[in-house]
CSV table of C-alpha atoms and ligand atoms in Angstrom, one decimal:
chain,number,residue,atom,x,y,z
A,1,MET,CA,39.8,228.9,109.0
A,2,ALA,CA,38.3,230.6,112.1
A,3,ARG,CA,39.5,229.2,115.4
A,4,ARG,CA,37.0,227.1,117.1
A,5,ARG,CA,36.5,227.0,120.8
A,6,GLN,CA,37.6,223.7,122.3
A,7,LEU,CA,35.2,222.7,125.1
A,8,TYR,CA,36.6,219.4,126.3
A,9,GLU,CA,39.4,216.9,125.5
A,10,GLY,CA,38.9,213.3,126.4
A,11,LYS,CA,41.1,210.3,125.9
A,12,ALA,CA,39.9,209.5,122.4
A,13,LYS,CA,37.9,212.6,121.3
A,14,ILE,CA,37.8,216.4,121.4
A,15,LEU,CA,34.6,218.4,121.6
A,16,PHE,CA,34.5,221.8,120.0
A,17,GLU,CA,31.8,224.5,120.0
A,18,GLY,CA,29.4,223.8,117.0
A,19,PRO,CA,28.3,226.2,114.3
A,20,GLU,CA,24.8,226.7,115.8
A,21,PRO,CA,23.7,226.9,119.4
A,22,GLY,CA,22.9,223.5,120.8
A,23,THR,CA,25.4,221.8,118.5
A,24,LEU,CA,29.0,220.5,119.1
A,25,VAL,CA,31.7,219.1,116.8
A,26,GLN,CA,33.0,215.8,117.9
A,27,TYR,CA,36.6,215.1,116.7
A,28,PHE,CA,37.9,211.5,116.8
A,29,LYS,CA,41.6,211.1,117.7
A,30,ASP,CA,43.9,208.2,117.0
A,31,ASP,CA,44.9,208.1,120.7
A,32,ALA,CA,44.1,205.0,122.6
A,33,THR,CA,44.3,204.4,126.3
A,34,ALA,CA,43.5,201.4,128.5
A,35,PHE,CA,43.3,200.6,132.2
A,36,ASN,CA,42.3,204.2,133.1
A,37,ALA,CA,45.0,205.7,130.9
A,38,GLN,CA,47.9,203.8,132.5
A,39,LYS,CA,48.5,202.3,129.0
A,40,LYS,CA,48.8,204.9,126.2
A,41,GLY,CA,49.3,204.5,122.5
A,42,THR,CA,48.2,205.4,119.0
A,43,ILE,CA,46.2,203.4,116.6
A,44,THR,CA,46.8,204.9,113.2
A,45,GLY,CA,43.5,205.7,111.4
A,46,LYS,CA,41.4,204.8,114.4
A,47,GLY,CA,39.8,208.2,114.5
A,48,VAL,CA,38.7,208.1,110.9
A,49,LEU,CA,37.3,204.6,111.2
A,50,ASN,CA,35.5,205.2,114.5
A,51,ASN,CA,34.0,208.4,113.1
A,52,ARG,CA,32.6,206.3,110.2
A,53,ILE,CA,31.6,203.3,112.3
A,54,SER,CA,29.9,205.4,114.9
A,55,GLU,CA,28.1,207.4,112.3
A,56,PHE,CA,26.8,204.2,110.6
A,57,LEU,CA,25.7,202.5,113.9
A,58,MET,CA,24.0,205.7,115.3
A,59,GLN,CA,22.1,206.1,112.0
A,60,ARG,CA,20.9,202.5,112.0
A,61,ILE,CA,19.9,202.8,115.7
A,62,ALA,CA,18.0,206.1,115.0
A,63,GLU,CA,16.1,204.2,112.3
A,64,ILE,CA,14.7,201.7,114.9
A,65,GLY,CA,13.4,204.7,116.9
A,66,VAL,CA,16.1,205.2,119.5
A,67,PRO,CA,17.0,208.9,119.5
A,68,THR,CA,20.7,209.8,119.4
A,69,HIS,CA,22.9,212.9,119.6
A,70,PHE,CA,24.2,212.3,116.0
A,71,ILE,CA,23.3,214.9,113.4
A,72,ARG,CA,25.8,214.3,110.5
A,73,ARG,CA,29.4,213.6,109.7
A,74,LEU,CA,31.3,216.7,108.7
A,75,ASN,CA,34.6,215.2,107.4
A,76,MET,CA,37.0,212.3,108.0
A,77,ARG,CA,37.4,212.9,111.7
A,78,GLU,CA,34.5,215.1,112.7
A,79,GLN,CA,30.8,214.8,113.2
A,80,LEU,CA,28.2,217.3,114.2
A,81,ILE,CA,26.2,216.3,117.3
A,82,ARG,CA,23.6,217.8,119.5
A,83,GLU,CA,24.8,219.2,122.8
A,84,VAL,CA,23.5,217.1,125.6
A,85,GLU,CA,24.0,216.9,129.4
A,86,ILE,CA,25.9,213.7,129.7
A,87,ILE,CA,24.6,211.4,132.4
A,88,PRO,CA,27.7,210.3,134.4
A,89,ILE,CA,27.1,206.6,134.0
A,90,GLU,CA,28.7,204.1,131.6
A,91,VAL,CA,26.1,201.5,130.7
A,92,VAL,CA,27.7,198.1,129.9
A,93,VAL,CA,25.8,195.3,128.3
A,94,ARG,CA,27.2,191.8,128.2
A,95,ASN,CA,26.1,188.8,126.2
A,96,ILE,CA,29.2,186.6,126.5
A,97,ALA,CA,31.6,186.6,129.5
A,98,ALA,CA,34.8,188.5,128.9
A,99,GLY,CA,37.0,191.2,130.4
A,100,SER,CA,36.3,192.4,133.9
A,101,LEU,CA,33.2,190.2,134.3
A,102,SER,CA,35.4,187.1,133.7
A,103,THR,CA,38.0,188.4,136.1
A,104,ARG,CA,35.6,189.4,138.8
A,105,LEU,CA,33.4,186.3,138.8
A,106,GLY,CA,35.8,183.7,137.5
A,107,ILE,CA,33.8,182.8,134.4
A,108,ALA,CA,35.8,181.7,131.5
A,109,GLU,CA,36.0,184.2,128.6
A,110,GLY,CA,33.6,183.1,125.8
A,111,THR,CA,31.0,181.6,128.1
A,112,ARG,CA,27.5,182.6,126.8
A,113,LEU,CA,25.6,184.3,129.6
A,114,PRO,CA,22.2,182.9,130.6
A,115,ARG,CA,20.8,186.3,129.7
A,116,SER,CA,22.1,189.7,128.8
A,117,ILE,CA,23.5,191.6,131.8
A,118,ILE,CA,23.5,195.3,132.3
A,119,GLU,CA,26.0,196.9,134.6
A,120,TYR,CA,26.6,200.6,135.6
A,121,TYR,CA,29.9,202.3,136.1
A,122,TYR,CA,30.2,205.8,137.6
A,123,LYS,CA,32.1,208.1,135.1
A,124,ASN,CA,34.9,209.4,137.2
A,125,ASP,CA,38.5,209.1,136.0
A,126,ALA,CA,40.0,209.9,139.4
A,127,LEU,CA,38.2,206.9,140.9
A,128,GLY,CA,38.8,204.6,137.8
A,129,ASP,CA,35.1,204.5,136.8
A,130,PRO,CA,33.9,202.2,139.7
A,131,MET,CA,31.0,199.8,139.2
A,132,VAL,CA,27.8,201.0,141.0
A,133,ALA,CA,24.3,199.7,141.5
A,134,GLU,CA,21.1,201.3,140.4
A,135,GLU,CA,20.7,202.2,144.1
A,136,HIS,CA,23.7,204.5,143.9
A,137,VAL,CA,22.5,206.1,140.8
A,138,ALA,CA,19.1,206.9,142.5
A,139,ALA,CA,20.6,207.9,145.9
A,140,PHE,CA,23.1,210.3,144.5
A,141,GLY,CA,20.7,211.7,141.9
A,142,TRP,CA,22.8,210.9,138.8
A,143,ALA,CA,19.6,209.8,137.0
A,144,SER,CA,15.9,209.6,138.0
A,145,ALA,CA,13.9,206.4,138.1
A,146,GLN,CA,12.2,207.5,134.8
A,147,ASP,CA,15.6,208.3,133.2
A,148,MET,CA,16.8,204.8,134.2
A,149,ASP,CA,13.7,203.2,132.8
A,150,ASP,CA,14.3,204.9,129.5
A,151,ILE,CA,18.0,204.0,129.6
A,152,VAL,CA,17.4,200.3,130.2
A,153,HIS,CA,14.7,200.1,127.6
A,154,MET,CA,16.9,201.9,124.9
A,155,THR,CA,20.0,199.8,125.9
A,156,LEU,CA,18.2,196.5,125.5
A,157,ARG,CA,16.8,197.6,122.1
A,158,ILE,CA,20.3,198.7,121.0
A,159,ASN,CA,21.7,195.4,122.2
A,160,ASP,CA,19.1,193.3,120.3
A,161,PHE,CA,19.5,195.3,117.2
A,162,LEU,CA,23.3,195.5,117.1
A,163,THR,CA,23.6,191.8,117.9
A,164,GLY,CA,21.6,191.0,114.8
A,165,LEU,CA,23.4,193.6,112.7
A,166,PHE,CA,26.9,192.3,113.6
A,167,LEU,CA,25.8,188.6,113.3
A,168,GLY,CA,24.9,189.4,109.7
A,169,VAL,CA,28.5,190.3,109.0
A,170,GLY,CA,30.0,187.4,110.9
A,171,ILE,CA,30.7,189.2,114.2
A,172,SER,CA,29.6,188.3,117.7
A,173,LEU,CA,28.7,191.3,119.9
A,174,VAL,CA,30.3,190.1,123.2
A,175,ASP,CA,29.7,193.3,125.1
A,176,PHE,CA,29.7,197.0,124.7
A,177,LYS,CA,29.5,200.3,126.6
A,178,VAL,CA,27.1,203.2,125.9
A,179,GLU,CA,26.5,206.6,127.3
A,180,PHE,CA,23.3,208.7,127.4
A,181,GLY,CA,22.6,212.4,127.7
A,182,ARG,CA,19.7,214.7,128.4
A,183,LEU,CA,18.6,216.7,125.4
A,184,TRP,CA,16.6,219.8,126.3
A,185,GLU,CA,14.1,221.1,123.8
A,186,GLY,CA,12.4,224.1,125.5
A,187,GLU,CA,10.9,222.8,128.7
A,188,GLU,CA,10.9,219.2,127.4
A,189,MET,CA,13.8,216.8,128.2
A,190,ARG,CA,14.4,213.5,126.6
A,191,ILE,CA,17.2,211.0,127.0
A,192,VAL,CA,19.3,210.2,123.9
A,193,LEU,CA,22.2,207.9,123.0
A,194,ALA,CA,25.4,209.9,123.1
A,195,ASP,CA,29.2,209.5,122.9
A,196,GLU,CA,30.2,206.9,120.3
A,197,ILE,CA,29.8,203.2,119.4
A,198,SER,CA,32.9,201.7,117.9
A,199,PRO,CA,35.5,199.0,118.4
A,200,ASP,CA,36.9,201.2,121.2
A,201,ASN,CA,33.9,200.4,123.3
A,202,CYS,CA,32.6,197.1,122.1
A,203,ARG,CA,34.0,193.6,122.2
A,204,LEU,CA,33.6,192.1,118.7
A,205,TRP,CA,34.7,188.5,117.9
A,206,ASP,CA,34.7,186.8,114.5
A,207,THR,CA,31.9,184.3,114.8
A,208,LYS,CA,33.9,181.5,113.1
A,209,THR,CA,37.4,181.9,114.6
A,210,ASN,CA,36.6,184.0,117.7
A,211,GLU,CA,39.4,186.3,116.7
A,212,LYS,CA,39.1,189.6,118.5
A,213,MET,CA,38.3,192.6,116.3
A,214,ASP,CA,38.3,195.4,118.9
A,215,LYS,CA,40.3,197.4,121.4
A,216,ASP,CA,41.3,194.3,123.3
A,217,ARG,CA,43.9,193.9,120.6
A,218,PHE,CA,45.5,197.1,121.9
A,219,ARG,CA,44.8,196.4,125.6
A,220,ARG,CA,46.3,192.9,125.4
A,221,ASP,CA,49.1,193.6,122.9
A,222,LEU,CA,47.7,191.2,120.4
A,223,GLY,CA,49.0,193.1,117.3
A,224,LYS,CA,47.1,193.9,114.1
A,225,VAL,CA,45.0,196.5,115.9
A,226,GLU,CA,44.6,198.9,112.9
A,227,GLU,CA,43.7,195.9,110.7
A,228,ALA,CA,41.0,194.7,113.1
A,229,TYR,CA,39.3,198.2,113.1
A,230,GLN,CA,39.5,198.2,109.3
A,231,GLU,CA,38.0,194.8,109.0
A,232,VAL,CA,35.0,195.8,111.1
A,233,ALA,CA,34.5,198.9,108.9
A,234,MET,CA,34.9,196.7,105.8
A,235,ARG,CA,32.4,194.1,106.9
A,236,LEU,CA,29.9,196.9,107.7
A,237,GLY,CA,30.5,198.2,104.1
A,238,ILE,CA,31.8,201.6,105.2
A,239,LEU,CA,35.5,201.8,104.5
A,240,PRO,CA,36.4,205.4,103.4
A,241,GLU,CA,36.3,205.9,99.7
A,242,ALA,CA,40.0,205.8,99.3
A,243,GLY,CA,40.1,202.5,101.2
A,244,ALA,CA,42.7,201.6,103.9
A,245,ARG,CA,45.3,203.9,102.2
A,246,ASP,CA,43.7,207.1,103.3
A,247,LEU,CA,43.1,206.8,107.0
A,248,LYS,CA,45.1,209.7,108.4
A,249,GLY,CA,42.6,212.4,107.5
A,250,PRO,CA,43.0,216.1,108.3
A,251,GLU,CA,44.9,217.3,111.3
A,252,VAL,CA,42.9,218.9,114.1
A,253,MET,CA,42.1,222.6,113.4
A,254,GLN,CA,41.8,224.9,116.4
B,301,TMP,P1,35.2,195.5,130.8
B,301,TMP,O1,35.0,194.0,130.6
B,301,TMP,O2,36.6,195.9,130.9
B,301,TMP,O3,34.4,195.9,132.0
B,301,TMP,O4,34.5,196.2,129.6
B,301,TMP,C1,33.2,196.0,129.2
B,301,TMP,C2,32.9,196.7,127.9
B,301,TMP,O5,32.9,198.1,128.1
B,301,TMP,C3,33.9,196.4,126.8
B,301,TMP,O6,33.2,196.3,125.5
B,301,TMP,C4,34.8,197.6,126.7
B,301,TMP,C5,33.9,198.7,127.2
B,301,TMP,N1,34.6,199.7,128.0
B,301,TMP,C6,34.6,201.0,127.6
B,301,TMP,O7,34.1,201.4,126.6
B,301,TMP,N2,35.3,201.9,128.4
B,301,TMP,C7,35.9,201.6,129.6
B,301,TMP,O8,36.5,202.5,130.2
B,301,TMP,C8,35.9,200.2,130.0
B,301,TMP,C9,36.6,199.8,131.2
B,301,TMP,C10,35.2,199.3,129.2
């Protein structure tokens, strides 16, 4: 197989040059990190599951009219995506208090918030992705007022939609993180959903037992991490054909 040019390696994914201009191949690794990569590990089969889960969620989100970078899944660990210019902001939506919000404001985990809250974090590993206000985003030119309008509008629609989708399979969407990118089509630019949506960047709790079914199992050493990701895929009806047996998938080709 021809060697492909690797463009970027992140903590959980690798981006390769795509087969046509304007496309990229997104490869999902089993690597997991937490606390700005101070904690490192592997979650066997995570890449295969997140590839599937993100494919499924991006397709459903596109169906409600929110544009995404996703084109199609290529194999167990790879998907073809549109090349976008990533906006350097992590957009976090919270429905129920947990994680850093609970720590920062002293609100017990599990407290339902009076309304959904959107927060912004500046994507910068060296700084540990600090929280920023919309004022910083505007002042430093990371995104325009129009971009931010689009981002907030799309994020709220995604939250409403995913909350219902997960509730239907017995899962509470506690919070999640999304990223957006600028897609250029000639002179025209539009903002699209990028990156991934998976148990790596959502908090998902079983509605009956409140059991955690996401990366907090890894962050907090709760055990049964692989099983939790599999359970999410199973409830969404998208476990790979071979089932839980076949989660290793092909090795990365370079
Ligand atoms: P937090 O409570 O740690 O701020 O996390 C909020 C949500 O954002 C949670 O669903 C996990 C997700 N998240 C990421 O996807 N990447 C990150 O680097 C962090 C810190 C959180």
